[in-house]
Structure formats: C-alpha cells, structure tokens
C-alpha cells in the first residue's frame, strides 16, 4: 500500500502538484489546452469569468512551471499561442479523473 506524505511536507507530491495547478483558473487553462493551442483572446472566450489580469498571471505561472509553452510569432502582427508542454500533457489523466468525478458527483446530487 502506498504511504502518503503529510501535506505540509515540502516534498509531498500532492502539495507540489497543487502548487503548480492548484487554482481553478489554472486547471481550466490546462483543460482548455488539452484540445490544442490557444491565443490569449481565445482563453477569454473559453473561460469567460476570468479577468485579464488573472488569466495573464495564471499563464505566466504555468509557463514558469513548464506546464505550458508560450510561442511568439513575428510573421506580421505579433501573435502569441499557448500549448501544453510534455509535462502539461501528463496532466490529462488527472483532468480526465476530475471530469469523471464531477460527472459522478453531479449525478449523485440529481438523485
């Protein structure tokens, strides 16, 4: 049986994961990027309740933690696209389980 570290342990893998993606906005950004690259304004359409400041800060944090890749294009007007890094793509099973849990929980609440 796997032994679980205390949550206040700086080496706790759960604490480290939450440090990287532990806000609802960061999770939603990763979730949206599972379908492919997005630009800043596309995020605002996909996640309508997020402020520009929160979106910008969340994207910078995810880039710093190497969860996403930010690419600038200079072939005309500057445009920026975001995509999941290899590490970010490894979050897919976690996001899938969150979706499954949410669906089960919603179904339980309906019954």
Coordinates of C-alpha atoms in Angstrom, one line a residue:
X1 CA 0.0 0.0 0.0
X2 CA 1.3 3.5 -0.9
X3 CA 2.3 5.6 2.0
X4 CA 1.0 9.2 1.8
X5 CA 3.2 12.1 2.9
X6 CA 2.0 14.7 5.3
X7 CA 0.5 17.7 3.3
X8 CA 2.9 20.2 5.0
X9 CA 5.9 18.2 3.8
X10 CA 7.6 20.3 1.1
X11 CA 8.3 17.1 -0.8
X12 CA 4.7 15.9 -0.8
X13 CA 3.8 15.2 -4.4
X14 CA 0.2 16.3 -3.9
X15 CA 1.4 19.6 -2.4
X16 CA 3.8 20.2 -5.3
X17 CA 1.1 19.5 -7.8
X18 CA -1.3 21.8 -6.1
X19 CA 1.4 24.5 -6.0
X20 CA 1.7 24.2 -9.8
X21 CA -2.0 23.9 -10.8
X22 CA -4.0 24.3 -7.6
X23 CA -6.2 27.2 -8.7
X24 CA -9.5 26.7 -10.5
X25 CA -8.2 29.0 -13.2
X26 CA -5.0 27.1 -13.9
X27 CA -6.9 23.8 -14.0
X28 CA -9.4 25.4 -16.5
X29 CA -6.5 26.6 -18.7
X30 CA -4.9 23.2 -18.8
X31 CA -8.3 21.6 -19.5
X32 CA -8.9 24.0 -22.4
X33 CA -5.4 23.4 -23.8
X34 CA -6.0 19.6 -24.0
X35 CA -7.8 20.3 -27.3
X36 CA -4.8 22.2 -28.8
X37 CA -3.2 25.6 -28.9
X38 CA -5.0 28.8 -27.9
X39 CA -4.3 32.5 -28.0
X40 CA -5.0 34.9 -25.1
X41 CA -8.3 36.2 -26.5
X42 CA -9.4 32.6 -27.2
X43 CA -8.9 31.8 -23.5
X44 CA -11.2 34.8 -22.6
X45 CA -13.9 33.3 -24.8
X46 CA -13.4 29.8 -23.4
X47 CA -13.2 30.9 -19.8
X48 CA -15.5 34.0 -19.7
X49 CA -15.4 34.7 -16.0
X50 CA -11.6 35.0 -15.7
X51 CA -10.2 38.6 -15.6
X52 CA -7.4 39.5 -18.0
X53 CA -5.1 40.0 -15.0
X54 CA -5.8 36.6 -13.6
X55 CA -5.5 35.0 -17.0
X56 CA -2.2 36.7 -17.6
X57 CA -0.8 35.7 -14.1
X58 CA -2.0 32.1 -14.4
X59 CA -0.5 31.7 -17.9
X60 CA 2.9 33.2 -16.6
X61 CA 2.8 30.8 -13.6
X62 CA 2.1 27.8 -15.8
X63 CA 4.8 28.8 -18.2
X64 CA 7.3 29.2 -15.3
X65 CA 6.4 25.8 -14.0
X66 CA 6.9 24.3 -17.5
X67 CA 3.3 23.2 -17.8
X68 CA 2.6 25.3 -20.9
X69 CA 4.8 26.7 -23.7
X70 CA 4.3 30.2 -24.9
X71 CA 5.3 30.9 -28.5
X72 CA 5.5 34.3 -30.1
X73 CA 5.1 34.7 -33.9
X74 CA 6.5 37.7 -35.7
X75 CA 5.3 37.0 -39.2
X76 CA 3.1 40.1 -39.4
X77 CA 1.3 41.4 -36.3
X78 CA 2.8 39.8 -33.2
X79 CA 0.7 36.9 -32.1
X80 CA 1.2 34.5 -29.1
X81 CA 0.0 31.0 -28.8
X82 CA 0.0 28.7 -25.8
X83 CA 0.1 24.9 -25.7
X84 CA 0.7 22.2 -23.2
X85 CA 4.3 21.1 -22.8
X86 CA 5.2 17.4 -22.5
X87 CA 4.8 17.8 -18.7
X88 CA 1.5 19.5 -19.1
X89 CA 0.2 16.7 -21.3
X90 CA 0.9 14.3 -18.5
X91 CA -1.9 16.1 -16.6
X92 CA -4.5 14.7 -18.9
X93 CA -5.3 11.6 -16.8
X94 CA -5.7 13.8 -13.7
X95 CA -8.1 16.2 -15.6
X96 CA -10.0 13.2 -17.0
X97 CA -10.5 11.9 -13.5
X98 CA -11.7 15.3 -12.3
X99 CA -14.3 15.2 -15.2
X100 CA -15.3 11.7 -14.2
X101 CA -15.6 12.7 -10.5
X102 CA -17.6 15.8 -11.4
X103 CA -20.0 13.8 -13.5
X104 CA -20.5 11.2 -10.8
X105 CA -20.9 13.8 -8.1
X106 CA -23.4 15.8 -10.3
X107 CA -25.4 12.6 -10.9
X108 CA -25.4 11.8 -7.2
X109 CA -26.8 15.2 -6.4
X110 CA -29.6 14.8 -9.0
X111 CA -30.8 11.6 -7.4

